[in-house]
PDB file of C-alpha atoms in Angstrom:
ATOM      1  CA  UNK A   1     -32.187 171.356 196.076  1.00 95.00           C
ATOM      2  CA  UNK A   2     -32.749 167.340 196.608  1.00 95.00           C
ATOM      3  CA  UNK A   3     -30.632 166.737 193.189  1.00 96.00           C
ATOM      4  CA  UNK A   4     -28.163 169.497 194.719  1.00 97.00           C
ATOM      5  CA  UNK A   5     -28.233 167.532 198.422  1.00 97.00           C
ATOM      6  CA  UNK A   6     -28.045 164.271 197.111  1.00 97.00           C
ATOM      7  CA  UNK A   7     -25.171 164.951 194.864  1.00 97.00           C
ATOM      8  CA  UNK A   8     -22.963 166.220 198.241  1.00 96.00           C
ATOM      9  CA  UNK A   9     -24.217 163.466 200.054  1.00 96.00           C
ATOM     10  CA  UNK A  10     -22.369 161.166 197.527  1.00 96.00           C
ATOM     11  CA  UNK A  11     -19.779 163.401 196.832  1.00 94.00           C
ATOM     12  CA  UNK A  12     -20.479 163.830 193.655  1.00 96.00           C
ATOM     13  CA  UNK A  13     -18.783 166.737 192.468  1.00 95.00           C
ATOM     14  CA  UNK A  14     -19.736 166.364 188.857  1.00 95.00           C
ATOM     15  CA  UNK A  15     -23.190 166.011 189.423  1.00 97.00           C
ATOM     16  CA  UNK A  16     -23.250 168.393 192.143  1.00 97.00           C
ATOM     17  CA  UNK A  17     -22.173 170.948 189.142  1.00 97.00           C
ATOM     18  CA  UNK A  18     -24.755 169.624 187.235  1.00 97.00           C
ATOM     19  CA  UNK A  19     -27.455 171.217 189.383  1.00 98.00           C
ATOM     20  CA  UNK A  20     -26.655 174.471 189.019  1.00 98.00           C
ATOM     21  CA  UNK A  21     -27.518 177.061 186.793  1.00 98.00           C
ATOM     22  CA  UNK A  22     -25.888 178.397 184.017  1.00 98.00           C
ATOM     23  CA  UNK A  23     -25.786 181.459 185.245  1.00 97.00           C
ATOM     24  CA  UNK A  24     -25.752 180.767 189.171  1.00 98.00           C
ATOM     25  CA  UNK A  25     -25.059 183.124 191.868  1.00 98.00           C
ATOM     26  CA  UNK A  26     -22.671 181.915 194.684  1.00 97.00           C
ATOM     27  CA  UNK A  27     -22.291 184.019 197.764  1.00 97.00           C
ATOM     28  CA  UNK A  28     -19.368 182.589 200.019  1.00 92.00           C
ATOM     29  CA  UNK A  29     -19.310 183.391 203.479  1.00 90.00           C
ATOM     30  CA  UNK A  30     -16.027 184.737 202.619  1.00 84.00           C
ATOM     31  CA  UNK A  31     -16.163 187.281 199.904  1.00 85.00           C
ATOM     32  CA  UNK A  32     -18.719 190.086 199.524  1.00 87.00           C
ATOM     33  CA  UNK A  33     -19.398 189.576 195.991  1.00 91.00           C
ATOM     34  CA  UNK A  34     -20.899 186.586 194.368  1.00 93.00           C
ATOM     35  CA  UNK A  35     -18.705 184.542 192.355  1.00 95.00           C
ATOM     36  CA  UNK A  36     -21.064 184.044 189.280  1.00 97.00           C
ATOM     37  CA  UNK A  37     -21.520 181.472 186.571  1.00 98.00           C
ATOM     38  CA  UNK A  38     -21.516 177.381 186.984  1.00 98.00           C
ATOM     39  CA  UNK A  39     -17.934 177.317 185.883  1.00 96.00           C
ATOM     40  CA  UNK A  40     -16.523 179.689 188.267  1.00 96.00           C
ATOM     41  CA  UNK A  41     -18.679 178.382 191.219  1.00 97.00           C
ATOM     42  CA  UNK A  42     -18.009 174.999 190.554  1.00 96.00           C
ATOM     43  CA  UNK A  43     -14.132 175.402 190.644  1.00 95.00           C
ATOM     44  CA  UNK A  44     -14.930 177.227 193.837  1.00 94.00           C
ATOM     45  CA  UNK A  45     -17.220 174.339 195.255  1.00 95.00           C
ATOM     46  CA  UNK A  46     -14.596 171.785 194.123  1.00 95.00           C
ATOM     47  CA  UNK A  47     -12.105 173.304 196.803  1.00 94.00           C
ATOM     48  CA  UNK A  48     -14.702 173.406 199.481  1.00 94.00           C
ATOM     49  CA  UNK A  49     -15.506 169.716 199.168  1.00 94.00           C
ATOM     50  CA  UNK A  50     -11.556 168.969 199.106  1.00 94.00           C
ATOM     51  CA  UNK A  51     -11.077 170.699 202.087  1.00 95.00           C
ATOM     52  CA  UNK A  52     -14.281 169.807 203.786  1.00 95.00           C
ATOM     53  CA  UNK A  53     -13.989 166.773 205.957  1.00 95.00           C
ATOM     54  CA  UNK A  54     -16.548 164.831 208.138  1.00 96.00           C
ATOM     55  CA  UNK A  55     -19.434 166.800 206.084  1.00 96.00           C
ATOM     56  CA  UNK A  56     -23.098 165.972 206.828  1.00 97.00           C
ATOM     57  CA  UNK A  57     -26.449 167.722 206.517  1.00 98.00           C
ATOM     58  CA  UNK A  58     -28.470 167.601 209.462  1.00 98.00           C
ATOM     59  CA  UNK A  59     -31.684 169.671 208.792  1.00 97.00           C
ATOM     60  CA  UNK A  60     -33.838 170.926 205.576  1.00 97.00           C
ATOM     61  CA  UNK A  61     -35.762 173.853 206.098  1.00 97.00           C
ATOM     62  CA  UNK A  62     -38.159 174.816 203.112  1.00 96.00           C
ATOM     63  CA  UNK A  63     -40.173 177.454 201.791  1.00 95.00           C
ATOM     64  CA  UNK A  64     -41.375 178.240 198.209  1.00 91.00           C
ATOM     65  CA  UNK A  65     -38.416 177.827 196.237  1.00 92.00           C
ATOM     66  CA  UNK A  66     -35.881 178.403 198.381  1.00 96.00           C
ATOM     67  CA  UNK A  67     -34.198 175.997 200.543  1.00 98.00           C
ATOM     68  CA  UNK A  68     -31.822 175.741 203.805  1.00 98.00           C
ATOM     69  CA  UNK A  69     -29.593 172.578 203.709  1.00 98.00           C
ATOM     70  CA  UNK A  70     -27.893 173.029 207.948  1.00 98.00           C
ATOM     71  CA  UNK A  71     -25.081 171.132 207.846  1.00 98.00           C
ATOM     72  CA  UNK A  72     -21.549 170.562 209.712  1.00 98.00           C
ATOM     73  CA  UNK A  73     -18.197 169.836 209.241  1.00 97.00           C
ATOM     74  CA  UNK A  74     -14.372 170.213 209.687  1.00 96.00           C
ATOM     75  CA  UNK A  75     -11.644 171.837 207.912  1.00 95.00           C
ATOM     76  CA  UNK A  76      -8.778 170.779 209.995  1.00 93.00           C
ATOM     77  CA  UNK A  77      -9.661 170.282 213.602  1.00 94.00           C
ATOM     78  CA  UNK A  78     -12.025 173.196 213.720  1.00 95.00           C
ATOM     79  CA  UNK A  79     -15.424 172.207 214.059  1.00 96.00           C
ATOM     80  CA  UNK A  80     -18.536 174.576 212.059  1.00 97.00           C
ATOM     81  CA  UNK A  81     -21.631 174.955 211.563  1.00 97.00           C
ATOM     82  CA  UNK A  82     -23.172 176.244 208.376  1.00 97.00           C
ATOM     83  CA  UNK A  83     -26.215 176.449 206.259  1.00 98.00           C
ATOM     84  CA  UNK A  84     -26.764 176.180 202.005  1.00 98.00           C
ATOM     85  CA  UNK A  85     -29.492 178.892 201.714  1.00 98.00           C
ATOM     86  CA  UNK A  86     -30.514 178.064 197.735  1.00 98.00           C
ATOM     87  CA  UNK A  87     -32.873 179.082 195.649  1.00 98.00           C
ATOM     88  CA  UNK A  88     -34.222 176.632 192.557  1.00 97.00           C
ATOM     89  CA  UNK A  89     -35.448 178.238 189.279  1.00 96.00           C
ATOM     90  CA  UNK A  90     -39.167 176.159 188.633  1.00 95.00           C
ATOM     91  CA  UNK A  91     -38.974 176.739 185.507  1.00 96.00           C
ATOM     92  CA  UNK A  92     -35.448 174.475 185.371  1.00 96.00           C
ATOM     93  CA  UNK A  93     -35.143 172.540 188.205  1.00 95.00           C
ATOM     94  CA  UNK A  94     -31.643 174.317 188.619  1.00 97.00           C
ATOM     95  CA  UNK A  95     -30.312 176.257 191.226  1.00 98.00           C
ATOM     96  CA  UNK A  96     -30.280 180.110 190.616  1.00 98.00           C
ATOM     97  CA  UNK A  97     -28.945 181.525 193.514  1.00 98.00           C
ATOM     98  CA  UNK A  98     -26.888 179.629 196.760  1.00 98.00           C
ATOM     99  CA  UNK A  99     -25.531 181.869 199.501  1.00 98.00           C
ATOM    100  CA  UNK A 100     -23.591 179.783 202.053  1.00 97.00           C
ATOM    101  CA  UNK A 101     -23.161 180.891 206.242  1.00 97.00           C
ATOM    102  CA  UNK A 102     -20.635 179.353 208.406  1.00 96.00           C
ATOM    103  CA  UNK A 103     -19.564 179.702 212.052  1.00 97.00           C
ATOM    104  CA  UNK A 104     -17.996 180.492 214.001  1.00 97.00           C
ATOM    105  CA  UNK A 105     -15.398 182.984 212.899  1.00 95.00           C
ATOM    106  CA  UNK A 106     -13.060 181.157 213.681  1.00 95.00           C
ATOM    107  CA  UNK A 107     -13.995 178.108 211.306  1.00 94.00           C
ATOM    108  CA  UNK A 108     -14.824 180.651 208.879  1.00 93.00           C
ATOM    109  CA  UNK A 109     -11.345 181.931 208.134  1.00 94.00           C
ATOM    110  CA  UNK A 110      -9.867 178.434 208.901  1.00 94.00           C
ATOM    111  CA  UNK A 111     -12.729 177.934 205.776  1.00 94.00           C
ATOM    112  CA  UNK A 112     -11.080 180.659 203.837  1.00 92.00           C
ATOM    113  CA  UNK A 113      -7.809 179.834 204.223  1.00 93.00           C
ATOM    114  CA  UNK A 114      -8.001 176.711 203.112  1.00 93.00           C
ATOM    115  CA  UNK A 115      -9.778 177.051 199.766  1.00 92.00           C
ATOM    116  CA  UNK A 116      -7.725 179.859 199.080  1.00 89.00           C
ATOM    117  CA  UNK A 117      -4.943 177.484 198.852  1.00 92.00           C
ATOM    118  CA  UNK A 118      -6.315 174.871 196.933  1.00 89.00           C
ATOM    119  CA  UNK A 119      -7.661 177.446 194.632  1.00 88.00           C
ATOM    120  CA  UNK A 120      -4.326 178.743 194.088  1.00 83.00           C
ATOM    121  CA  UNK A 121      -4.780 182.199 195.895  1.00 80.00           C
ATOM    122  CA  UNK A 122      -2.566 181.831 198.604  1.00 68.00           C
ATOM    123  CA  UNK A 123       0.957 179.938 199.581  1.00 57.00           C
TER     124      UNK A 123
END
């Protein structure tokens, strides 16, 4: 997750997408079913990076191939806290699984609406 974090902190979405396994599964905080595949997940993460403001990591925890990256950001006027929980495939060094948790609920709802708008899913 080191390369993933560095790409996020550099706001380099293309470098970020290259850290993802071609068969990545991404579970967002606002949808039950995961997004699958580098292209699809890349599209979602591009939208998220356009929506988040003042994004910064505040902590990092490791357990084997799993890493939790703790962050803070804003969506509009709402502040949020979250965790990027990622699993790296040791044979490729690429992120194979990513789950994002966000709190509070009001910020998660604002994030869902803003990302939906970015993706053209809502008006």
